PDB file of C-alpha atoms in Angstrom:
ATOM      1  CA  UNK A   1      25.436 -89.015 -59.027  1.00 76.00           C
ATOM      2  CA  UNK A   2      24.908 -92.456 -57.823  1.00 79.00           C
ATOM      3  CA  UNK A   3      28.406 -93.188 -58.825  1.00 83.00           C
ATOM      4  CA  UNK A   4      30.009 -90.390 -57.067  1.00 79.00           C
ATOM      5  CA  UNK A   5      27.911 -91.308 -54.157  1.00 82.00           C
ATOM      6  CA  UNK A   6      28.349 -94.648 -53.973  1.00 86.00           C
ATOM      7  CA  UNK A   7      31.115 -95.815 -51.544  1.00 88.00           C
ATOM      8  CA  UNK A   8      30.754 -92.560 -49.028  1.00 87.00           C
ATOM      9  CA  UNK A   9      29.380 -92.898 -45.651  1.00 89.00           C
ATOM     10  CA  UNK A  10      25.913 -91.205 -44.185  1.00 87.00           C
ATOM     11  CA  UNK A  11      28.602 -88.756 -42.525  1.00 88.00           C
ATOM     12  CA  UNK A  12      30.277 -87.946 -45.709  1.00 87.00           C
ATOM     13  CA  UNK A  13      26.978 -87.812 -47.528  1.00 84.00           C
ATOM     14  CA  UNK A  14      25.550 -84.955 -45.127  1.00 83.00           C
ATOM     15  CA  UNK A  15      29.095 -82.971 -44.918  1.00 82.00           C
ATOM     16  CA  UNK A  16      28.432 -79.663 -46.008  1.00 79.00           C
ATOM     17  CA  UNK A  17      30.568 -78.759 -49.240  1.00 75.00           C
ATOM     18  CA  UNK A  18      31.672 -75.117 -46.867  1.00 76.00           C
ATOM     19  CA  UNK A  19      31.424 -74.531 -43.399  1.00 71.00           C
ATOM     20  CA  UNK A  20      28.755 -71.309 -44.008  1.00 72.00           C
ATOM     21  CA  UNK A  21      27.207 -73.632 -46.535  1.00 73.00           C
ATOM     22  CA  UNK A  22      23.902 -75.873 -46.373  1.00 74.00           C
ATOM     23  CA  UNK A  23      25.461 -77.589 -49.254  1.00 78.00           C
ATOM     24  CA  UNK A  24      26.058 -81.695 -49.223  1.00 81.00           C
ATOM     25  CA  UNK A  25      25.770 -84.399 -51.773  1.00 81.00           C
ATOM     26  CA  UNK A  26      22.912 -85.740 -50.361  1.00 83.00           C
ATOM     27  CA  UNK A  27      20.951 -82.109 -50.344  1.00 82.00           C
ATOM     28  CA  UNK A  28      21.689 -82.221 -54.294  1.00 84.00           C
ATOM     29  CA  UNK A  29      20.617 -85.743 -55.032  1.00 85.00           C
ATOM     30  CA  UNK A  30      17.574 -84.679 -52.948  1.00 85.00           C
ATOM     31  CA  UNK A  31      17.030 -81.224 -55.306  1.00 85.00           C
ATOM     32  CA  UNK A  32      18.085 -83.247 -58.190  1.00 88.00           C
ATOM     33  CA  UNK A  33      15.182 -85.807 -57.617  1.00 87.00           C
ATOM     34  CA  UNK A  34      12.323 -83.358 -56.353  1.00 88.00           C
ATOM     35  CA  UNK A  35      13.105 -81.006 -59.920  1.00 88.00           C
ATOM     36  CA  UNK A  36      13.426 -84.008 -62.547  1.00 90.00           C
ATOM     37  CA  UNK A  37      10.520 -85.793 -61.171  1.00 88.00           C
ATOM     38  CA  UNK A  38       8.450 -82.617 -61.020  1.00 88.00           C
ATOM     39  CA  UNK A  39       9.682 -81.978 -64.680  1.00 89.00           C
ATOM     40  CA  UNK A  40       8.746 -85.126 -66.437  1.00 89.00           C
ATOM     41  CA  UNK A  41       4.810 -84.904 -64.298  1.00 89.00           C
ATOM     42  CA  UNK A  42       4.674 -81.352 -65.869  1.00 87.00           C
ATOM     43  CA  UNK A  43       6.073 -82.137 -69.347  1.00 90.00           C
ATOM     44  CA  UNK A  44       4.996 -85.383 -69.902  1.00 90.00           C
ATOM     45  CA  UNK A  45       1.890 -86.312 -67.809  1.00 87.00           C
ATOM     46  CA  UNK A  46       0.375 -82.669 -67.716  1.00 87.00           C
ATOM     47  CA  UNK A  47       0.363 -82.526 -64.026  1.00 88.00           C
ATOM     48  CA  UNK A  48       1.879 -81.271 -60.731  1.00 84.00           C
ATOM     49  CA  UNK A  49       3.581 -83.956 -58.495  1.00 82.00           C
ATOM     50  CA  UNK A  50       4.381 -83.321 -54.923  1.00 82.00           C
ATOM     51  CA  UNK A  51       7.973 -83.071 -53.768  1.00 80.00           C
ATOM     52  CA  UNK A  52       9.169 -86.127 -51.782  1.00 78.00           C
ATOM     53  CA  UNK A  53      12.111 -83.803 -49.879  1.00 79.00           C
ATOM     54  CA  UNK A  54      11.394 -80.668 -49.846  1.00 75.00           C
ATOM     55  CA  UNK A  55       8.569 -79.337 -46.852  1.00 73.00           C
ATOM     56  CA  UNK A  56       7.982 -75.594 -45.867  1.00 74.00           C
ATOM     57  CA  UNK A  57       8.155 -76.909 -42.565  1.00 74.00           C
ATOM     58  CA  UNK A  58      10.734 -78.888 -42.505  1.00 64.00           C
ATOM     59  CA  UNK A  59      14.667 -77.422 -42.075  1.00 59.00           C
ATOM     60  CA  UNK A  60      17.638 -78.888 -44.899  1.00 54.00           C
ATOM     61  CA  UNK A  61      19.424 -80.743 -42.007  1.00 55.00           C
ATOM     62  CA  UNK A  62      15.766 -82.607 -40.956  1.00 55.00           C
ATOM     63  CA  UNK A  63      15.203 -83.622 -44.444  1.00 52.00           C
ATOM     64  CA  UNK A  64      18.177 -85.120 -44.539  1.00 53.00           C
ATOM     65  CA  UNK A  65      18.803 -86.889 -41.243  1.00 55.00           C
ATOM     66  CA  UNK A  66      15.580 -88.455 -41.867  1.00 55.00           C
ATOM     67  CA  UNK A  67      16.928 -90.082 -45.512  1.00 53.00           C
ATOM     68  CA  UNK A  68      19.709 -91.267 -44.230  1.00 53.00           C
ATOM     69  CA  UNK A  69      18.455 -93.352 -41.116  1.00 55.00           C
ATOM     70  CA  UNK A  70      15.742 -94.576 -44.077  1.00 56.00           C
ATOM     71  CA  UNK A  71      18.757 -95.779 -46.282  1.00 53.00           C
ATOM     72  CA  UNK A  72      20.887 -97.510 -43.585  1.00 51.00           C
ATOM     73  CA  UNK A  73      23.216 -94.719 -41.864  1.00 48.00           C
TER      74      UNK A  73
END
């Protein structure tokens, strides 16, 4: 993923995959994180960590256009 990701812009990054979509690249590396970290703290250290992303009361788009002004775009 960080490969594919690498060289695209905080625009391209947040583009969603379909116009009816919620979809983007950066919404999956987000998922992707939140599920393997939770995974290894259940499987391996026998506990539940918090998600860094994902918030009841936070929207997709929110989520997002706060990690990208945090990583520079």
């Amino acid at each position: 993923m960080a490969w594919k990701c690498s060289e695209l812009s905080a625009a391209q990054l947040r583009k969603h995959a379909v116009s009816p979509s919620k979809l983007s690249l950066l919404g999956l590396v987000r998922h992707l994180t939140d599920v393997e970290r939770g995974w290894f703290a259940r499987t391996l250290g026998g506990t539940n960590a918090p998600a860094f992303y994902w918030r009841a009361d936070r929207s997709a788009g929110a989520v997002a256009d706060a990690v990208v002004k945090r990583v520079g775009g």
